[in-house]
mmCIF file of C-alpha atoms in Angstrom:
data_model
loop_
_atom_site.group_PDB
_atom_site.id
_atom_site.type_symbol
_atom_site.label_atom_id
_atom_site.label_comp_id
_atom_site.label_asym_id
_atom_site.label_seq_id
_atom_site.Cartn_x
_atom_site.Cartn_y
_atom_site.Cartn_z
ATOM 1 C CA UNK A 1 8.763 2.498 -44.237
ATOM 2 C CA UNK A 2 9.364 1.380 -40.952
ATOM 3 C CA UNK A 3 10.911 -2.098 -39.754
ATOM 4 C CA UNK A 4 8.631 -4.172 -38.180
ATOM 5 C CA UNK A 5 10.607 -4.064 -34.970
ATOM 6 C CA UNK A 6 10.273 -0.009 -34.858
ATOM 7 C CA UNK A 7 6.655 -0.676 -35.179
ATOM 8 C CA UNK A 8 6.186 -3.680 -32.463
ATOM 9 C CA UNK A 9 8.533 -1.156 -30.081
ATOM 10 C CA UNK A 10 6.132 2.143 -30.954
ATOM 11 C CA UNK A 11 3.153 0.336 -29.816
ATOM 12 C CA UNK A 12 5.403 -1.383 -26.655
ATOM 13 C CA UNK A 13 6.059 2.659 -26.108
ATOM 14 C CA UNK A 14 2.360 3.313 -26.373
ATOM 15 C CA UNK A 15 0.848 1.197 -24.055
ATOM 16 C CA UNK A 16 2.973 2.212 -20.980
ATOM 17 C CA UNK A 17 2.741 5.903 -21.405
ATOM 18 C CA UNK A 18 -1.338 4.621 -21.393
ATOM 19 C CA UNK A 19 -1.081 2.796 -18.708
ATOM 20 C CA UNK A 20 0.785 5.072 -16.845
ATOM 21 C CA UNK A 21 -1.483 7.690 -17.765
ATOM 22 C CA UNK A 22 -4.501 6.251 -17.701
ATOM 23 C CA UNK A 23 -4.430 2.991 -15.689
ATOM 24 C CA UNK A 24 -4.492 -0.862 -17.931
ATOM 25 C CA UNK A 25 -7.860 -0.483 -18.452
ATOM 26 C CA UNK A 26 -7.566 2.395 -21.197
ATOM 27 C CA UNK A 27 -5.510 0.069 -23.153
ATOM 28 C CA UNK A 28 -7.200 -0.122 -26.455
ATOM 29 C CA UNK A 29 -6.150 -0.946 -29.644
ATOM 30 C CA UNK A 30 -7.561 1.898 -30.976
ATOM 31 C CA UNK A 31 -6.127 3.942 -28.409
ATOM 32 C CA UNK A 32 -2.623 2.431 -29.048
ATOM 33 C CA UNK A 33 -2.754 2.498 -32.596
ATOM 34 C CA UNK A 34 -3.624 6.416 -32.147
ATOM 35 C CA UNK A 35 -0.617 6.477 -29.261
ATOM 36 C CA UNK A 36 1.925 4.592 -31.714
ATOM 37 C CA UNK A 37 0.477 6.225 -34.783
ATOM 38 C CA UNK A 38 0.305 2.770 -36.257
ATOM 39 C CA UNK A 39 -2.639 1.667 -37.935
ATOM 40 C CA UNK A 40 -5.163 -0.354 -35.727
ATOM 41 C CA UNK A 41 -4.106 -3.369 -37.959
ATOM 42 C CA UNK A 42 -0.187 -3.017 -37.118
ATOM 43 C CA UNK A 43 -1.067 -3.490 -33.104
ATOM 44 C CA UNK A 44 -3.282 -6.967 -33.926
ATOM 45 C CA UNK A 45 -1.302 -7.874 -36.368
ATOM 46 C CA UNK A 46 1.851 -7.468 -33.344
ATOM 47 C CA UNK A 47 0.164 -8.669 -30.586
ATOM 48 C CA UNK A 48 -2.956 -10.990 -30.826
ATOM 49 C CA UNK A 49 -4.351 -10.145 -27.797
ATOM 50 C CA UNK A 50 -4.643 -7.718 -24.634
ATOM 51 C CA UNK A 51 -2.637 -10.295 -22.669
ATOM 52 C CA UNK A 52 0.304 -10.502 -25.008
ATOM 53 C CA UNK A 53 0.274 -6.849 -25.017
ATOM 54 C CA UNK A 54 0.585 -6.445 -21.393
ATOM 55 C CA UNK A 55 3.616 -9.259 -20.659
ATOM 56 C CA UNK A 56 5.761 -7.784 -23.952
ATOM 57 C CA UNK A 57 5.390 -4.628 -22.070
ATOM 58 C CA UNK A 58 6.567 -5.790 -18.722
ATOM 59 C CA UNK A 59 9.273 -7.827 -20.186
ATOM 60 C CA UNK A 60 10.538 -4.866 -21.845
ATOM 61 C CA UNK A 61 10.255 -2.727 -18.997
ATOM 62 C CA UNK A 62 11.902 -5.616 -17.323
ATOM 63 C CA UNK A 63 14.611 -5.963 -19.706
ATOM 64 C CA UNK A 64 15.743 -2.171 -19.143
ATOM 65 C CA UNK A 65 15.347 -2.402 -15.444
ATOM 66 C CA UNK A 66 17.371 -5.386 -15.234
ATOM 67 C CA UNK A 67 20.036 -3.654 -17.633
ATOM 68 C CA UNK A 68 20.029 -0.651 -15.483
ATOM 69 C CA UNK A 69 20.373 -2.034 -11.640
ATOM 70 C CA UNK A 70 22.445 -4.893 -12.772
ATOM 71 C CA UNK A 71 25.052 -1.806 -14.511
ATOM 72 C CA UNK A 72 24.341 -0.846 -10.667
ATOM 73 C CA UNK A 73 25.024 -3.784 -8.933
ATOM 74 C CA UNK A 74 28.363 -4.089 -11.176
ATOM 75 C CA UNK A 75 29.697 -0.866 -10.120
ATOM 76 C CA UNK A 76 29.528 -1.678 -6.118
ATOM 77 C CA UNK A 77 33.315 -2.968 -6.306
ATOM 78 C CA UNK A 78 34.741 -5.702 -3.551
ATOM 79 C CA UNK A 79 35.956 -2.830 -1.679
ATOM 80 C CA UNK A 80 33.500 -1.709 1.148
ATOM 81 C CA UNK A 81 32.246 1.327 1.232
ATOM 82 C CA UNK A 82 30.710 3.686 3.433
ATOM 83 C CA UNK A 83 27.104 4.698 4.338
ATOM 84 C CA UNK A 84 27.235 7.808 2.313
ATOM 85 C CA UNK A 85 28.290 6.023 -0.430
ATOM 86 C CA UNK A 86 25.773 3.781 0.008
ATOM 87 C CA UNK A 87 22.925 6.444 -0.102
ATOM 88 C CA UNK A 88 24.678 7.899 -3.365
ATOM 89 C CA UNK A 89 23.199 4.686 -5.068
ATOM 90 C CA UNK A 90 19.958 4.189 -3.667
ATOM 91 C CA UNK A 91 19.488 8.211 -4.122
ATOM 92 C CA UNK A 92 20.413 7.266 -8.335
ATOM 93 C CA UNK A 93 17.764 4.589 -7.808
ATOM 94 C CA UNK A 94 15.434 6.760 -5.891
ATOM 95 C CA UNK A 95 15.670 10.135 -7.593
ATOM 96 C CA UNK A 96 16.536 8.741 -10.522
ATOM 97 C CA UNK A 97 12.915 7.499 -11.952
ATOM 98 C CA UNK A 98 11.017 10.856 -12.508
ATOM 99 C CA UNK A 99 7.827 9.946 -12.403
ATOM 100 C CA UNK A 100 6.116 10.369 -15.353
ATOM 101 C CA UNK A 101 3.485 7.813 -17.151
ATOM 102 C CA UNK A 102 6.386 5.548 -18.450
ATOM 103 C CA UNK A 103 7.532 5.078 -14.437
ATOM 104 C CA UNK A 104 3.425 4.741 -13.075
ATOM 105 C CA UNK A 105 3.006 1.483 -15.896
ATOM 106 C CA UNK A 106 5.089 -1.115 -13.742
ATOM 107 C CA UNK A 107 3.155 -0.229 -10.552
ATOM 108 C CA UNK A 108 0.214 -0.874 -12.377
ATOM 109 C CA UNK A 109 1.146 -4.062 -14.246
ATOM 110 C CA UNK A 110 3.094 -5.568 -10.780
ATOM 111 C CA UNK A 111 -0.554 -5.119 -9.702
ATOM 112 C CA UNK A 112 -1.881 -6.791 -13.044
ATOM 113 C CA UNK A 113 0.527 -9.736 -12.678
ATOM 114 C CA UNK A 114 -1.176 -9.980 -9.089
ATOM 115 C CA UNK A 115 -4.357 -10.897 -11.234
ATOM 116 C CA UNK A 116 -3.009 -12.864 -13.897
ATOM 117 C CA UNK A 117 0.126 -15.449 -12.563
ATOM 118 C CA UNK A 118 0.730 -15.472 -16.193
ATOM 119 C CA UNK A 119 2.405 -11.998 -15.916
ATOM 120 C CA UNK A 120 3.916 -13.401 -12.428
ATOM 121 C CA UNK A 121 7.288 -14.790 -14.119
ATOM 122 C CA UNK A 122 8.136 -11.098 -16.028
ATOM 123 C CA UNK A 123 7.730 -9.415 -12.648
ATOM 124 C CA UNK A 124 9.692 -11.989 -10.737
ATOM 125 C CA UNK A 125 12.896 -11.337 -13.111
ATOM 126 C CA UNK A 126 12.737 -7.625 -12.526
ATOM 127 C CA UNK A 127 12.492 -8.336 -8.961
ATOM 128 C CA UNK A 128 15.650 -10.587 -8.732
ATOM 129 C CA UNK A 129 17.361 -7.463 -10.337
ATOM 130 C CA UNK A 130 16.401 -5.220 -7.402
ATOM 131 C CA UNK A 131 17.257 -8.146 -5.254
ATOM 132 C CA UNK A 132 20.797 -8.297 -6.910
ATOM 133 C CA UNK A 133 21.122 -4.664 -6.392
ATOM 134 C CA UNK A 134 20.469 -4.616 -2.631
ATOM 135 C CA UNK A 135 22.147 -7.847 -1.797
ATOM 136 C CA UNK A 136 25.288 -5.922 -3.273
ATOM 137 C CA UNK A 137 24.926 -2.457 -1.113
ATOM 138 C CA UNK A 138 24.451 -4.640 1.657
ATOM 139 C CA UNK A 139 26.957 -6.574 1.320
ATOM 140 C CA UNK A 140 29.098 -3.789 0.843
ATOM 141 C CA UNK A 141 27.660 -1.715 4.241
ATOM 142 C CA UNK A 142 29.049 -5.131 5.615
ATOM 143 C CA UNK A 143 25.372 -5.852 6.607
ATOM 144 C CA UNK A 144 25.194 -9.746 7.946
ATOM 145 C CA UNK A 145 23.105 -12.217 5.729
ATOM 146 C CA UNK A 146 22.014 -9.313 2.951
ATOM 147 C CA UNK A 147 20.566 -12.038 0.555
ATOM 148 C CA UNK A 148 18.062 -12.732 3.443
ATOM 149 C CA UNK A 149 17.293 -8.922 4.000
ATOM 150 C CA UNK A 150 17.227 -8.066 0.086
ATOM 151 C CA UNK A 151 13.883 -8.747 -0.411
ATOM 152 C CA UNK A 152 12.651 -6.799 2.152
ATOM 153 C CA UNK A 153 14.798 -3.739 1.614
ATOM 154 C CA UNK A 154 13.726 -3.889 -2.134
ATOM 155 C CA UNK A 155 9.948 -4.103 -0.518
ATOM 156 C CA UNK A 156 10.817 -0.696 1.452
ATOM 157 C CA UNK A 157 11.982 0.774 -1.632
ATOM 158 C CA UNK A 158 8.530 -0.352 -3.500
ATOM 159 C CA UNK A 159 6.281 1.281 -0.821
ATOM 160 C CA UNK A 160 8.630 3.980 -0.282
ATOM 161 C CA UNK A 161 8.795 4.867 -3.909
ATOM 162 C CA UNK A 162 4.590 4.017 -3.828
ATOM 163 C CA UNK A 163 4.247 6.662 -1.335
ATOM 164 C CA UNK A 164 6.577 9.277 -3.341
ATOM 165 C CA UNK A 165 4.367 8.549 -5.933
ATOM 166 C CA UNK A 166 1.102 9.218 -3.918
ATOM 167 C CA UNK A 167 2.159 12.048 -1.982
ATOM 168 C CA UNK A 168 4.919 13.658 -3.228
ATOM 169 C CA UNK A 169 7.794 12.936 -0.618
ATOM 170 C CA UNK A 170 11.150 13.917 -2.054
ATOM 171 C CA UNK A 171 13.297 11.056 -2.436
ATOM 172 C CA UNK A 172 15.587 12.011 0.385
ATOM 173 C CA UNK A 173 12.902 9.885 2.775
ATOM 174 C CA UNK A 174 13.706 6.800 1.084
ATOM 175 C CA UNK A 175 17.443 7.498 1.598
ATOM 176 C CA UNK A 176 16.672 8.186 5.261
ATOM 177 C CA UNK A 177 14.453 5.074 5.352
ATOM 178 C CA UNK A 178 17.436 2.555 3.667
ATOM 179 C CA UNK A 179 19.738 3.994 6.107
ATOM 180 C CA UNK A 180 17.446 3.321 8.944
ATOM 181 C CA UNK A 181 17.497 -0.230 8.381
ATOM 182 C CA UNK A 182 20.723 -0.921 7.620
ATOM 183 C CA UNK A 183 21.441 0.391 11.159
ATOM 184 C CA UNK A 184 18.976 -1.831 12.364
ATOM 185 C CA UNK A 185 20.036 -5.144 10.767
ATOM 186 C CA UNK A 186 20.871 -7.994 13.051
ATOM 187 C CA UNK A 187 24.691 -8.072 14.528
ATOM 188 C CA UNK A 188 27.137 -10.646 12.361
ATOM 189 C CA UNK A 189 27.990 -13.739 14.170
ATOM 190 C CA UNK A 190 31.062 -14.344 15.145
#
């Protein structure tokens, strides 16, 4: 028989792969408890309703991001290093998430948590992750006042990675792209 946490992580496992597939709108029980392969009573019995079901999914999408570019963020040591180096992490980050229906959900539930502020919070603590993340490779390019530039190189990675999504670009463009602005960035002060 399977523990309880199995079954709350099945369905978890269920509704991205529908979202991804099929956009938060095909989330169903019915269609998660077919998903999981759960009975429909195991996903109410989980999660009491459709919002519930949608933050425990973020969070635990969140909760693996966060894991995985903080792991990131640890390994850029105090010792600077070089622009190729540099693109050798954002091309793990870039190349690295195949994009397949478990990859789509988060675009679609960042969008979600655009309608419903009550998502806002999960999204914002997967965000500070990929704000860690840059802030370190920037740091590390020597790049002047990278917690002030974070955000937005984390934004070019979001629409870059969007338009990957959309059209197919290899990943190489968003390499190109990061090392574009890091040329760009405003001189250090003396």
């Amino acid at each position: 028989m399977p523990h309880a946490s199995d079954t709350r992580q099945s369905i978890i496992d269920a509704v991205l792969r529908i979202i991804g597939q099929d956009g938060i709108a095909a989330v169903t029980n019915r269609r998660i408890a077919k998903e999981a392969g759960v009975s429909l009573g195991s996903v109410t019995y989980h999660f009491a309703t459709q919002h519930e079901l949608l933050r425990e999914s973020l969070l635990h999408f969140v909760a693996e991001e966060t894991r995985h570019f903080t792991a990131l963020a640890d390994a850029c040591t105090d010792e600077p290093f070089d622009i190729g180096q540099a693109a050798e992490v954002v091309a793990q980050v870039a190349g690295g998430n195949a994009f397949d229906s478990r990859h789509i959900a988060p675009f679609e539930l960042y969008v979600e948590a655009g309608r419903d502020e009550r998502l806002r919070a999960a999204a914002a603590e997967c965000f500070a992750a990929y704000d860690l993340l840059a802030t370190r490779i920037l740091t590390q390019l020597g790049v002047p006042d990278p917690e002030r530039l974070a955000g937005a190189a984390v934004a070019l990675v979001f629409g870059q990675q969007l338009r990957r999504l959309a059209t197919g670009a290899p990943a190489e463009d968003l390499v190109d792209t990061l090392l574009i602005l890091t040329r760009f960035a405003p001189p250090q002060e003396p």
